[in-house]
Amino acid sequence: MKVAMAQVNPTVGDLEGNTRKVASYIERARAEKVDLVAFPEMVITGYPPMDLIPPRDLRMESGFVERNIECLRSLVMEALDITAVVGFVDRDGQELYNAAAVLHDGRIVGVAHKTLLTTYDVFDELRYFTPSKWIQPINT
């Protein structure tokens, strides 16, 4: 199995631009005969998205979060004959998660939520995200 790490530098808040970068790197990895390409944490939103995501006590519908999920879904058909692990912000009702989706053969085969959230310096992930309570393997 040939694996690659896509060393991209996403721009915080540039959902569409970051999505184009991801699509480009998936294509590049496919051309290199890579089986699995992994992208950085929250590559769709850029990291850290901080105030682009409303904190828990102010949370309602977030157009930014919904657009980031739409961008992830737009990448699904890019992952034909390759597996891609793509970081994004996931939503379950009012709860938000720092997440990674596994795209494989034109579908999302699984999503993993981060369990140990960073909480030092400017990285106050607990303000925005809910930690996962379990770890489950994802099979492609």
GROMACS .gro file of N, CA, C and O in nm, residues 4-134:
model
  524
    4ALA      N    1   0.042   0.863   0.129
    4ALA     CA    2   0.102   0.996   0.119
    4ALA      C    3   0.036   1.091   0.217
    4ALA      O    4  -0.084   1.082   0.242
    5MET      N    5   0.115   1.184   0.268
    5MET     CA    6   0.064   1.293   0.351
    5MET      C    7   0.064   1.418   0.264
    5MET      O    8   0.168   1.457   0.212
    6ALA      N    9  -0.053   1.475   0.245
    6ALA     CA   10  -0.064   1.598   0.165
    6ALA      C   11  -0.024   1.715   0.253
    6ALA      O   12  -0.097   1.753   0.343
    7GLN      N   13   0.091   1.771   0.227
    7GLN     CA   14   0.141   1.881   0.308
    7GLN      C   15   0.093   2.013   0.248
    7GLN      O   16   0.167   2.082   0.180
    8VAL      N   17  -0.034   2.042   0.275
    8VAL     CA   18  -0.095   2.164   0.224
    8VAL      C   19  -0.102   2.266   0.337
    8VAL      O   20  -0.103   2.230   0.455
    9ASN      N   21  -0.110   2.392   0.301
    9ASN     CA   22  -0.123   2.498   0.399
    9ASN      C   23  -0.256   2.568   0.374
    9ASN      O   24  -0.263   2.666   0.300
   10PRO      N   25  -0.365   2.516   0.434
   10PRO     CA   26  -0.495   2.576   0.410
   10PRO      C   27  -0.505   2.716   0.471
   10PRO      O   28  -0.436   2.748   0.567
   11THR      N   29  -0.591   2.796   0.413
   11THR     CA   30  -0.615   2.931   0.462
   11THR      C   31  -0.739   2.930   0.550
   11THR      O   32  -0.846   2.884   0.507
   12VAL      N   33  -0.727   2.979   0.672
   12VAL     CA   34  -0.840   2.982   0.764
   12VAL      C   35  -0.954   3.061   0.700
   12VAL      O   36  -0.936   3.175   0.656
   13GLY      N   37  -1.071   2.997   0.692
   13GLY     CA   38  -1.191   3.062   0.642
   13GLY      C   39  -1.215   3.049   0.493
   13GLY      O   40  -1.325   3.077   0.446
   14ASP      N   41  -1.116   3.006   0.415
   14ASP     CA   42  -1.131   2.995   0.269
   14ASP      C   43  -1.179   2.856   0.232
   14ASP      O   44  -1.105   2.774   0.179
   15LEU      N   45  -1.306   2.829   0.261
   15LEU     CA   46  -1.360   2.695   0.240
   15LEU      C   47  -1.346   2.647   0.097
   15LEU      O   48  -1.301   2.534   0.072
   16GLU      N   49  -1.385   2.731   0.003
   16GLU     CA   50  -1.382   2.690  -0.137
   16GLU      C   51  -1.238   2.673  -0.187
   16GLU      O   52  -1.206   2.578  -0.257
   17GLY      N   53  -1.150   2.766  -0.150
   17GLY     CA   54  -1.010   2.756  -0.190
   17GLY      C   55  -0.943   2.633  -0.132
   17GLY      O   56  -0.868   2.563  -0.201
   18ASN      N   57  -0.969   2.605  -0.005
   18ASN     CA   58  -0.912   2.487   0.060
   18ASN      C   59  -0.965   2.360  -0.004
   18ASN      O   60  -0.891   2.262  -0.022
   19THR      N   61  -1.092   2.360  -0.040
   19THR     CA   62  -1.152   2.243  -0.104
   19THR      C   63  -1.087   2.219  -0.240
   19THR      O   64  -1.059   2.103  -0.277
   20ARG      N   65  -1.062   2.325  -0.314
   20ARG     CA   66  -0.992   2.310  -0.443
   20ARG      C   67  -0.852   2.252  -0.424
   20ARG      O   68  -0.808   2.166  -0.501
   21LYS      N   69  -0.782   2.297  -0.318
   21LYS     CA   70  -0.649   2.242  -0.289
   21LYS      C   71  -0.658   2.092  -0.262
   21LYS      O   72  -0.576   2.014  -0.311
   22VAL      N   73  -0.755   2.052  -0.180
   22VAL     CA   74  -0.772   1.911  -0.147
   22VAL      C   75  -0.799   1.831  -0.274
   22VAL      O   76  -0.736   1.727  -0.298
   23ALA      N   77  -0.889   1.878  -0.358
   23ALA     CA   78  -0.921   1.808  -0.483
   23ALA      C   79  -0.797   1.794  -0.570
   23ALA      O   80  -0.771   1.688  -0.628
   24SER      N   81  -0.719   1.900  -0.578
   24SER     CA   82  -0.597   1.898  -0.658
   24SER      C   83  -0.496   1.796  -0.605
   24SER      O   84  -0.435   1.722  -0.682
   25TYR      N   85  -0.481   1.791  -0.472
   25TYR     CA   86  -0.387   1.696  -0.414
   25TYR      C   87  -0.436   1.552  -0.424
   25TYR      O   88  -0.355   1.460  -0.437
   26ILE      N   89  -0.567   1.531  -0.420
   26ILE     CA   90  -0.620   1.395  -0.441
   26ILE      C   91  -0.586   1.351  -0.583
   26ILE      O   92  -0.539   1.238  -0.604
   27GLU      N   93  -0.605   1.438  -0.679
   27GLU     CA   94  -0.573   1.405  -0.818
   27GLU      C   95  -0.423   1.377  -0.834
   27GLU      O   96  -0.383   1.283  -0.902
   28ARG      N   97  -0.343   1.461  -0.771
   28ARG     CA   98  -0.198   1.442  -0.777
   28ARG      C   99  -0.157   1.309  -0.715
   28ARG      O  100  -0.072   1.236  -0.770
   29ALA      N  101  -0.217   1.274  -0.602
   29ALA     CA  102  -0.187   1.146  -0.536
   29ALA      C  103  -0.230   1.029  -0.623
   29ALA      O  104  -0.158   0.929  -0.634
   30ARG      N  105  -0.346   1.041  -0.687
   30ARG     CA  106  -0.393   0.935  -0.777
   30ARG      C  107  -0.294   0.915  -0.891
   30ARG      O  108  -0.262   0.801  -0.928
   31ALA      N  109  -0.244   1.025  -0.949
   31ALA     CA  110  -0.148   1.018  -1.058
   31ALA      C  111  -0.018   0.950  -1.014
   31ALA      O  112   0.050   0.887  -1.095
   32GLU      N  113   0.014   0.962  -0.884
   32GLU     CA  114   0.135   0.899  -0.829
   32GLU      C  115   0.108   0.755  -0.784
   32GLU      O  116   0.194   0.694  -0.719
   33LYS      N  117  -0.012   0.705  -0.812
   33LYS     CA  118  -0.052   0.568  -0.776
   33LYS      C  119  -0.056   0.546  -0.624
   33LYS      O  120  -0.025   0.439  -0.573
   34VAL      N  121  -0.096   0.653  -0.552
   34VAL     CA  122  -0.110   0.645  -0.407
   34VAL      C  123  -0.243   0.576  -0.375
   34VAL      O  124  -0.344   0.599  -0.441
   35ASP      N  125  -0.243   0.491  -0.272
   35ASP     CA  126  -0.365   0.424  -0.228
   35ASP      C  127  -0.442   0.506  -0.126
   35ASP      O  128  -0.565   0.504  -0.123
   36LEU      N  129  -0.369   0.574  -0.037
   36LEU     CA  130  -0.431   0.654   0.068
   36LEU      C  131  -0.356   0.786   0.082
   36LEU      O  132  -0.233   0.786   0.093
   37VAL      N  133  -0.431   0.896   0.081
   37VAL     CA  134  -0.372   1.028   0.103
   37VAL      C  135  -0.440   1.091   0.224
   37VAL      O  136  -0.562   1.090   0.235
   38ALA      N  137  -0.358   1.141   0.317
   38ALA     CA  138  -0.410   1.201   0.440
   38ALA      C  139  -0.384   1.351   0.438
   38ALA      O  140  -0.275   1.396   0.400
   39PHE      N  141  -0.483   1.427   0.481
   39PHE     CA  142  -0.475   1.572   0.485
   39PHE      C  143  -0.470   1.621   0.629
   39PHE      O  144  -0.509   1.549   0.721
   40PRO      N  145  -0.426   1.746   0.651
   40PRO     CA  146  -0.416   1.799   0.787
   40PRO      C  147  -0.552   1.814   0.857
   40PRO      O  148  -0.657   1.818   0.794
   41GLU      N  149  -0.541   1.827   0.986
   41GLU     CA  150  -0.656   1.854   1.072
   41GLU      C  151  -0.730   1.978   1.020
   41GLU      O  152  -0.670   2.080   0.991
   42MET      N  153  -0.862   1.966   1.007
   42MET     CA  154  -0.950   2.075   0.963
   42MET      C  155  -0.900   2.144   0.836
   42MET      O  156  -0.906   2.266   0.824
   43VAL      N  157  -0.856   2.066   0.740
   43VAL     CA  158  -0.805   2.122   0.614
   43VAL      C  159  -0.912   2.201   0.539
   43VAL      O  160  -0.882   2.299   0.472
   44ILE      N  161  -1.038   2.164   0.552
   44ILE     CA  162  -1.146   2.235   0.482
   44ILE      C  163  -1.161   2.377   0.538
   44ILE      O  164  -1.171   2.473   0.462
   45THR      N  165  -1.161   2.392   0.669
   45THR     CA  166  -1.184   2.522   0.731
   45THR      C  167  -1.056   2.602   0.750
   45THR      O  168  -1.060   2.724   0.767
   46GLY      N  169  -0.941   2.533   0.752
   46GLY     CA  170  -0.817   2.594   0.797
   46GLY      C  171  -0.815   2.583   0.949
   46GLY      O  172  -0.920   2.574   1.013
   47TYR      N  173  -0.694   2.578   1.006
   47TYR     CA  174  -0.683   2.557   1.150
   47TYR      C  175  -0.599   2.665   1.215
   47TYR      O  176  -0.493   2.697   1.163
   48PRO      N  177  -0.646   2.720   1.325
   48PRO     CA  178  -0.774   2.699   1.392
   48PRO      C  179  -0.879   2.797   1.341
   48PRO      O  180  -0.850   2.915   1.322
   49PRO      N  181  -1.002   2.752   1.322
   49PRO     CA  182  -1.107   2.841   1.271
   49PRO      C  183  -1.160   2.938   1.376
   49PRO      O  184  -1.228   3.035   1.344
   50MET      N  185  -1.133   2.913   1.500
   50MET     CA  186  -1.169   2.998   1.615
   50MET      C  187  -1.304   3.068   1.598
   50MET      O  188  -1.406   3.002   1.595
   51ASP      N  189  -1.304   3.200   1.587
   51ASP     CA  190  -1.429   3.275   1.593
   51ASP      C  191  -1.517   3.263   1.468
   51ASP      O  192  -1.626   3.320   1.465
   52LEU      N  193  -1.474   3.189   1.368
   52LEU     CA  194  -1.563   3.157   1.256
   52LEU      C  195  -1.667   3.056   1.299
   52LEU      O  196  -1.769   3.037   1.234
   53ILE      N  197  -1.641   2.990   1.411
   53ILE     CA  198  -1.734   2.892   1.469
   53ILE      C  199  -1.788   2.952   1.599
   53ILE      O  200  -1.710   2.991   1.686
   54PRO      N  201  -1.920   2.959   1.614
   54PRO     CA  202  -1.974   3.016   1.736
   54PRO      C  203  -1.948   2.927   1.857
   54PRO      O  204  -1.957   2.805   1.847
   55PRO      N  205  -1.915   2.987   1.973
   55PRO     CA  206  -1.898   2.906   2.094
   55PRO      C  207  -2.031   2.845   2.137
   55PRO      O  208  -2.137   2.889   2.094
   56ARG      N  209  -2.023   2.744   2.222
   56ARG     CA  210  -2.143   2.670   2.265
   56ARG      C  211  -2.258   2.759   2.311
   56ARG      O  212  -2.371   2.736   2.275
   57ASP      N  213  -2.227   2.857   2.395
   57ASP     CA  214  -2.333   2.937   2.455
   57ASP      C  215  -2.402   3.029   2.354
   57ASP      O  216  -2.508   3.084   2.384
   58LEU      N  217  -2.346   3.046   2.236
   58LEU     CA  218  -2.407   3.132   2.133
   58LEU      C  219  -2.448   3.053   2.009
   58LEU      O  220  -2.485   3.111   1.909
   59ARG      N  221  -2.440   2.921   2.018
   59ARG     CA  222  -2.455   2.838   1.899
   59ARG      C  223  -2.598   2.831   1.850
   59ARG      O  224  -2.691   2.805   1.923
   60MET      N  225  -2.614   2.859   1.724
   60MET     CA  226  -2.738   2.834   1.650
   60MET      C  227  -2.691   2.776   1.518
   60MET      O  228  -2.584   2.719   1.510
   61GLU      N  229  -2.768   2.794   1.414
   61GLU     CA  230  -2.722   2.749   1.283
   61GLU      C  231  -2.599   2.829   1.245
   61GLU      O  232  -2.594   2.949   1.261
   62SER      N  233  -2.500   2.761   1.195
   62SER     CA  234  -2.378   2.828   1.152
   62SER      C  235  -2.360   2.804   1.003
   62SER      O  236  -2.334   2.691   0.961
   63GLY      N  237  -2.377   2.907   0.925
   63GLY     CA  238  -2.357   2.894   0.781
   63GLY      C  239  -2.218   2.846   0.747
   63GLY      O  240  -2.199   2.769   0.653
   64PHE      N  241  -2.120   2.887   0.826
   64PHE     CA  242  -1.982   2.846   0.803
   64PHE      C  243  -1.967   2.695   0.819
   64PHE      O  244  -1.907   2.628   0.735
   65VAL      N  245  -2.024   2.640   0.925
   65VAL     CA  246  -2.015   2.495   0.950
   65VAL      C  247  -2.088   2.419   0.839
   65VAL      O  248  -2.037   2.319   0.787
   66GLU      N  249  -2.206   2.466   0.803
   66GLU     CA  250  -2.283   2.397   0.697
   66GLU      C  251  -2.209   2.401   0.564
   66GLU      O  252  -2.205   2.302   0.491
   67ARG      N  253  -2.149   2.516   0.531
   67ARG     CA  254  -2.074   2.527   0.405
   67ARG      C  255  -1.952   2.435   0.405
   67ARG      O  256  -1.917   2.376   0.303
   68ASN      N  257  -1.886   2.419   0.520
   68ASN     CA  258  -1.771   2.330   0.530
   68ASN      C  259  -1.814   2.185   0.505
   68ASN      O  260  -1.744   2.110   0.438
   69ILE      N  261  -1.932   2.147   0.554
   69ILE     CA  262  -1.983   2.011   0.529
   69ILE      C  263  -2.018   1.994   0.382
   69ILE      O  264  -1.990   1.889   0.322
   70GLU      N  265  -2.076   2.095   0.321
   70GLU     CA  266  -2.104   2.089   0.176
   70GLU      C  267  -1.974   2.075   0.096
   70GLU      O  268  -1.969   2.000  -0.001
   71CYS      N  269  -1.870   2.146   0.137
   71CYS     CA  270  -1.741   2.135   0.069
   71CYS      C  271  -1.686   1.993   0.080
   71CYS      O  272  -1.636   1.936  -0.017
   72LEU      N  273  -1.697   1.933   0.199
   72LEU     CA  274  -1.653   1.795   0.217
   72LEU      C  275  -1.730   1.704   0.122
   72LEU      O  276  -1.670   1.622   0.051
   73ARG      N  277  -1.862   1.719   0.117
   73ARG     CA  278  -1.944   1.634   0.030
   73ARG      C  279  -1.908   1.652  -0.118
   73ARG      O  280  -1.917   1.558  -0.196
   74SER      N  281  -1.864   1.774  -0.154
   74SER     CA  282  -1.826   1.797  -0.294
   74SER      C  283  -1.699   1.720  -0.332
   74SER      O  284  -1.671   1.703  -0.451
   75LEU      N  285  -1.624   1.676  -0.233
   75LEU     CA  286  -1.500   1.602  -0.260
   75LEU      C  287  -1.521   1.452  -0.276
   75LEU      O  288  -1.431   1.381  -0.319
   76VAL      N  289  -1.639   1.404  -0.241
   76VAL     CA  290  -1.665   1.260  -0.241
   76VAL      C  291  -1.632   1.196  -0.375
   76VAL      O  292  -1.565   1.093  -0.381
   77MET      N  293  -1.675   1.256  -0.484
   77MET     CA  294  -1.653   1.196  -0.615
   77MET      C  295  -1.508   1.211  -0.663
   77MET      O  296  -1.469   1.149  -0.761
   78GLU      N  297  -1.429   1.291  -0.592
   78GLU     CA  298  -1.285   1.300  -0.624
   78GLU      C  299  -1.213   1.173  -0.578
   78GLU      O  300  -1.108   1.138  -0.632
   79ALA      N  301  -1.270   1.105  -0.479
   79ALA     CA  302  -1.205   0.989  -0.419
   79ALA      C  303  -1.249   0.859  -0.486
   79ALA      O  304  -1.304   0.770  -0.424
   80LEU      N  305  -1.224   0.852  -0.615
   80LEU     CA  306  -1.248   0.729  -0.690
   80LEU      C  307  -1.113   0.661  -0.709
   80LEU      O  308  -1.015   0.726  -0.746
   81ASP      N  309  -1.105   0.533  -0.680
   81ASP     CA  310  -0.980   0.456  -0.690
   81ASP      C  311  -0.872   0.507  -0.596
   81ASP      O  312  -0.753   0.492  -0.623
   82ILE      N  313  -0.911   0.571  -0.488
   82ILE     CA  314  -0.817   0.621  -0.388
   82ILE      C  315  -0.895   0.643  -0.258
   82ILE      O  316  -1.016   0.661  -0.261
   83THR      N  317  -0.824   0.639  -0.147
   83THR     CA  318  -0.883   0.672  -0.017
   83THR      C  319  -0.820   0.802   0.031
   83THR      O  320  -0.698   0.819   0.023
   84ALA      N  321  -0.905   0.894   0.079
   84ALA     CA  322  -0.857   1.023   0.130
   84ALA      C  323  -0.913   1.045   0.270
   84ALA      O  324  -1.031   1.020   0.295
   85VAL      N  325  -0.828   1.091   0.360
   85VAL     CA  326  -0.869   1.128   0.495
   85VAL      C  327  -0.864   1.280   0.502
   85VAL      O  328  -0.757   1.339   0.484
   86VAL      N  329  -0.982   1.342   0.522
   86VAL     CA  330  -0.996   1.487   0.509
   86VAL      C  331  -1.051   1.546   0.639
   86VAL      O  332  -1.159   1.508   0.685
   87GLY      N  333  -0.979   1.643   0.695
   87GLY     CA  334  -1.022   1.708   0.818
   87GLY      C  335  -1.127   1.816   0.792
   87GLY      O  336  -1.116   1.892   0.697
   88PHE      N  337  -1.229   1.821   0.879
   88PHE     CA  338  -1.338   1.918   0.866
   88PHE      C  339  -1.406   1.935   1.001
   88PHE      O  340  -1.368   1.872   1.099
   89VAL      N  341  -1.508   2.020   1.006
   89VAL     CA  342  -1.588   2.037   1.128
   89VAL      C  343  -1.720   1.964   1.106
   89VAL      O  344  -1.793   1.994   1.012
   90ASP      N  345  -1.748   1.866   1.192
   90ASP     CA  346  -1.872   1.788   1.181
   90ASP      C  347  -1.974   1.842   1.280
   90ASP      O  348  -1.940   1.908   1.378
   91ARG      N  349  -2.100   1.814   1.252
   91ARG     CA  350  -2.210   1.862   1.336
   91ARG      C  351  -2.303   1.744   1.367
   91ARG      O  352  -2.332   1.661   1.283
   92ASP      N  353  -2.352   1.744   1.491
   92ASP     CA  354  -2.456   1.652   1.534
   92ASP      C  355  -2.549   1.734   1.622
   92ASP      O  356  -2.521   1.754   1.740
   93GLY      N  357  -2.654   1.788   1.563
   93GLY     CA  358  -2.741   1.879   1.636
   93GLY      C  359  -2.665   2.005   1.670
   93GLY      O  360  -2.605   2.068   1.585
   94GLN      N  361  -2.662   2.040   1.798
   94GLN     CA  362  -2.588   2.158   1.842
   94GLN      C  363  -2.441   2.129   1.871
   94GLN      O  364  -2.363   2.221   1.894
   95GLU      N  365  -2.403   2.002   1.872
   95GLU     CA  366  -2.265   1.964   1.902
   95GLU      C  367  -2.180   1.971   1.776
   95GLU      O  368  -2.221   1.926   1.669
   96LEU      N  369  -2.060   2.029   1.790
   96LEU     CA  370  -1.964   2.036   1.680
   96LEU      C  371  -1.842   1.953   1.717
   96LEU      O  372  -1.806   1.943   1.835
   97TYR      N  373  -1.778   1.894   1.615
   97TYR     CA  374  -1.664   1.807   1.637
   97TYR      C  375  -1.551   1.843   1.541
   97TYR      O  376  -1.574   1.868   1.423
   98ASN      N  377  -1.430   1.840   1.592
   98ASN     CA  378  -1.311   1.843   1.509
   98ASN      C  379  -1.302   1.701   1.454
   98ASN      O  380  -1.285   1.605   1.529
   99ALA      N  381  -1.318   1.687   1.322
   99ALA     CA  382  -1.340   1.554   1.266
   99ALA      C  383  -1.253   1.527   1.144
   99ALA      O  384  -1.197   1.618   1.083
  100ALA      N  385  -1.246   1.399   1.110
  100ALA     CA  386  -1.181   1.355   0.987
  100ALA      C  387  -1.275   1.257   0.919
  100ALA      O  388  -1.327   1.164   0.982
  101ALA      N  389  -1.298   1.280   0.790
  101ALA     CA  390  -1.382   1.190   0.711
  101ALA      C  391  -1.292   1.103   0.624
  101ALA      O  392  -1.190   1.150   0.572
  102VAL      N  393  -1.331   0.978   0.610
  102VAL     CA  394  -1.261   0.886   0.520
  102VAL      C  395  -1.345   0.873   0.394
  102VAL      O  396  -1.459   0.826   0.399
  103LEU      N  397  -1.289   0.921   0.283
  103LEU     CA  398  -1.355   0.914   0.153
  103LEU      C  399  -1.293   0.798   0.075
  103LEU      O  400  -1.170   0.786   0.069
  104HIS      N  401  -1.378   0.715   0.015
  104HIS     CA  402  -1.328   0.598  -0.057
  104HIS      C  403  -1.428   0.558  -0.164
  104HIS      O  404  -1.548   0.542  -0.136
  105ASP      N  405  -1.379   0.545  -0.284
  105ASP     CA  406  -1.461   0.500  -0.398
  105ASP      C  407  -1.592   0.578  -0.411
  105ASP      O  408  -1.699   0.519  -0.427
  106GLY      N  409  -1.584   0.708  -0.400
  106GLY     CA  410  -1.699   0.793  -0.425
  106GLY      C  411  -1.800   0.801  -0.313
  106GLY      O  412  -1.916   0.835  -0.337
  107ARG      N  413  -1.759   0.771  -0.190
  107ARG     CA  414  -1.852   0.783  -0.078
  107ARG      C  415  -1.776   0.811   0.052
  107ARG      O  416  -1.655   0.791   0.059
  108ILE      N  417  -1.849   0.860   0.151
  108ILE     CA  418  -1.791   0.878   0.284
  108ILE      C  419  -1.812   0.746   0.358
  108ILE      O  420  -1.926   0.707   0.385
  109VAL      N  421  -1.703   0.676   0.388
  109VAL     CA  422  -1.716   0.546   0.453
  109VAL      C  423  -1.710   0.555   0.604
  109VAL      O  424  -1.741   0.458   0.673
  110GLY      N  425  -1.670   0.670   0.656
  110GLY     CA  426  -1.666   0.686   0.801
  110GLY      C  427  -1.619   0.824   0.841
  110GLY      O  428  -1.556   0.895   0.761
  111VAL      N  429  -1.651   0.860   0.963
  111VAL     CA  430  -1.608   0.987   1.021
  111VAL      C  431  -1.558   0.959   1.162
  111VAL      O  432  -1.623   0.886   1.238
  112ALA      N  433  -1.441   1.015   1.195
  112ALA     CA  434  -1.386   1.003   1.330
  112ALA      C  435  -1.382   1.141   1.393
  112ALA      O  436  -1.344   1.239   1.327
  113HIS      N  437  -1.423   1.150   1.519
  113HIS     CA  438  -1.419   1.276   1.593
  113HIS      C  439  -1.299   1.274   1.687
  113HIS      O  440  -1.270   1.171   1.750
  114LYS      N  441  -1.233   1.387   1.700
  114LYS     CA  442  -1.115   1.399   1.786
  114LYS      C  443  -1.154   1.376   1.931
  114LYS      O  444  -1.255   1.428   1.978
  115THR      N  445  -1.073   1.298   2.002
  115THR     CA  446  -1.103   1.267   2.142
  115THR      C  447  -1.031   1.359   2.239
  115THR      O  448  -1.088   1.397   2.341
  116LEU      N  449  -0.908   1.393   2.211
  116LEU     CA  450  -0.829   1.475   2.302
  116LEU      C  451  -0.814   1.615   2.241
  116LEU      O  452  -0.728   1.638   2.156
  117LEU      N  453  -0.898   1.706   2.287
  117LEU     CA  454  -0.900   1.841   2.231
  117LEU      C  455  -0.789   1.926   2.292
  117LEU      O  456  -0.761   1.918   2.411
  118THR      N  457  -0.728   2.007   2.208
  118THR     CA  458  -0.619   2.094   2.249
  118THR      C  459  -0.674   2.213   2.327
  118THR      O  460  -0.769   2.278   2.283
  119THR      N  461  -0.615   2.241   2.443
  119THR     CA  462  -0.667   2.348   2.530
  119THR      C  463  -0.556   2.430   2.592
  119THR      O  464  -0.557   2.458   2.711
  120TYR      N  465  -0.461   2.473   2.513
  120TYR     CA  466  -0.357   2.562   2.565
  120TYR      C  467  -0.333   2.675   2.467
  120TYR      O  468  -0.365   2.664   2.349
  121ASP      N  469  -0.280   2.785   2.518
  121ASP     CA  470  -0.247   2.901   2.437
  121ASP      C  471  -0.371   2.946   2.357
  121ASP      O  472  -0.477   2.963   2.415
  122VAL      N  473  -0.360   2.963   2.227
  122VAL     CA  474  -0.473   3.007   2.145
  122VAL      C  475  -0.563   2.891   2.103
  122VAL      O  476  -0.665   2.911   2.040
  123PHE      N  477  -0.526   2.769   2.139
  123PHE     CA  478  -0.600   2.650   2.097
  123PHE      C  479  -0.702   2.610   2.204
  123PHE      O  480  -0.677   2.521   2.284
  124ASP      N  481  -0.815   2.677   2.206
  124ASP     CA  482  -0.919   2.652   2.305
  124ASP      C  483  -1.031   2.569   2.241
  124ASP      O  484  -1.144   2.614   2.229
  125GLU      N  485  -0.997   2.447   2.198
  125GLU     CA  486  -1.093   2.364   2.125
  125GLU      C  487  -1.216   2.327   2.207
  125GLU      O  488  -1.323   2.309   2.151
  126LEU      N  489  -1.203   2.317   2.339
  126LEU     CA  490  -1.320   2.283   2.421
  126LEU      C  491  -1.425   2.393   2.417
  126LEU      O  492  -1.542   2.368   2.444
  127ARG      N  493  -1.386   2.513   2.383
  127ARG     CA  494  -1.483   2.622   2.370
  127ARG      C  495  -1.577   2.597   2.253
  127ARG      O  496  -1.692   2.640   2.254
  128TYR      N  497  -1.528   2.529   2.151
  128TYR     CA  498  -1.603   2.513   2.027
  128TYR      C  499  -1.650   2.370   2.001
  128TYR      O  500  -1.754   2.350   1.941
  129PHE      N  501  -1.571   2.272   2.044
  129PHE     CA  502  -1.596   2.134   2.004
  129PHE      C  503  -1.627   2.043   2.122
  129PHE      O  504  -1.585   2.068   2.235
  130THR      N  505  -1.697   1.935   2.091
  130THR     CA  506  -1.725   1.829   2.187
  130THR      C  507  -1.625   1.717   2.161
  130THR      O  508  -1.609   1.677   2.045
  131PRO      N  509  -1.560   1.665   2.264
  131PRO     CA  510  -1.468   1.553   2.240
  131PRO      C  511  -1.546   1.424   2.218
  131PRO      O  512  -1.653   1.403   2.276
  132SER      N  513  -1.493   1.339   2.134
  132SER     CA  514  -1.552   1.207   2.113
  132SER      C  515  -1.532   1.125   2.240
  132SER      O  516  -1.428   1.136   2.305
  133LYS      N  517  -1.628   1.042   2.271
  133LYS     CA  518  -1.618   0.958   2.391
  133LYS      C  519  -1.565   0.819   2.358
  133LYS      O  520  -1.537   0.741   2.447
  134TRP      N  521  -1.550   0.787   2.229
  134TRP     CA  522  -1.502   0.656   2.191
  134TRP      C  523  -1.422   0.663   2.061
  134TRP      O  524  -1.433   0.756   1.985
   0.00000   0.00000   0.00000
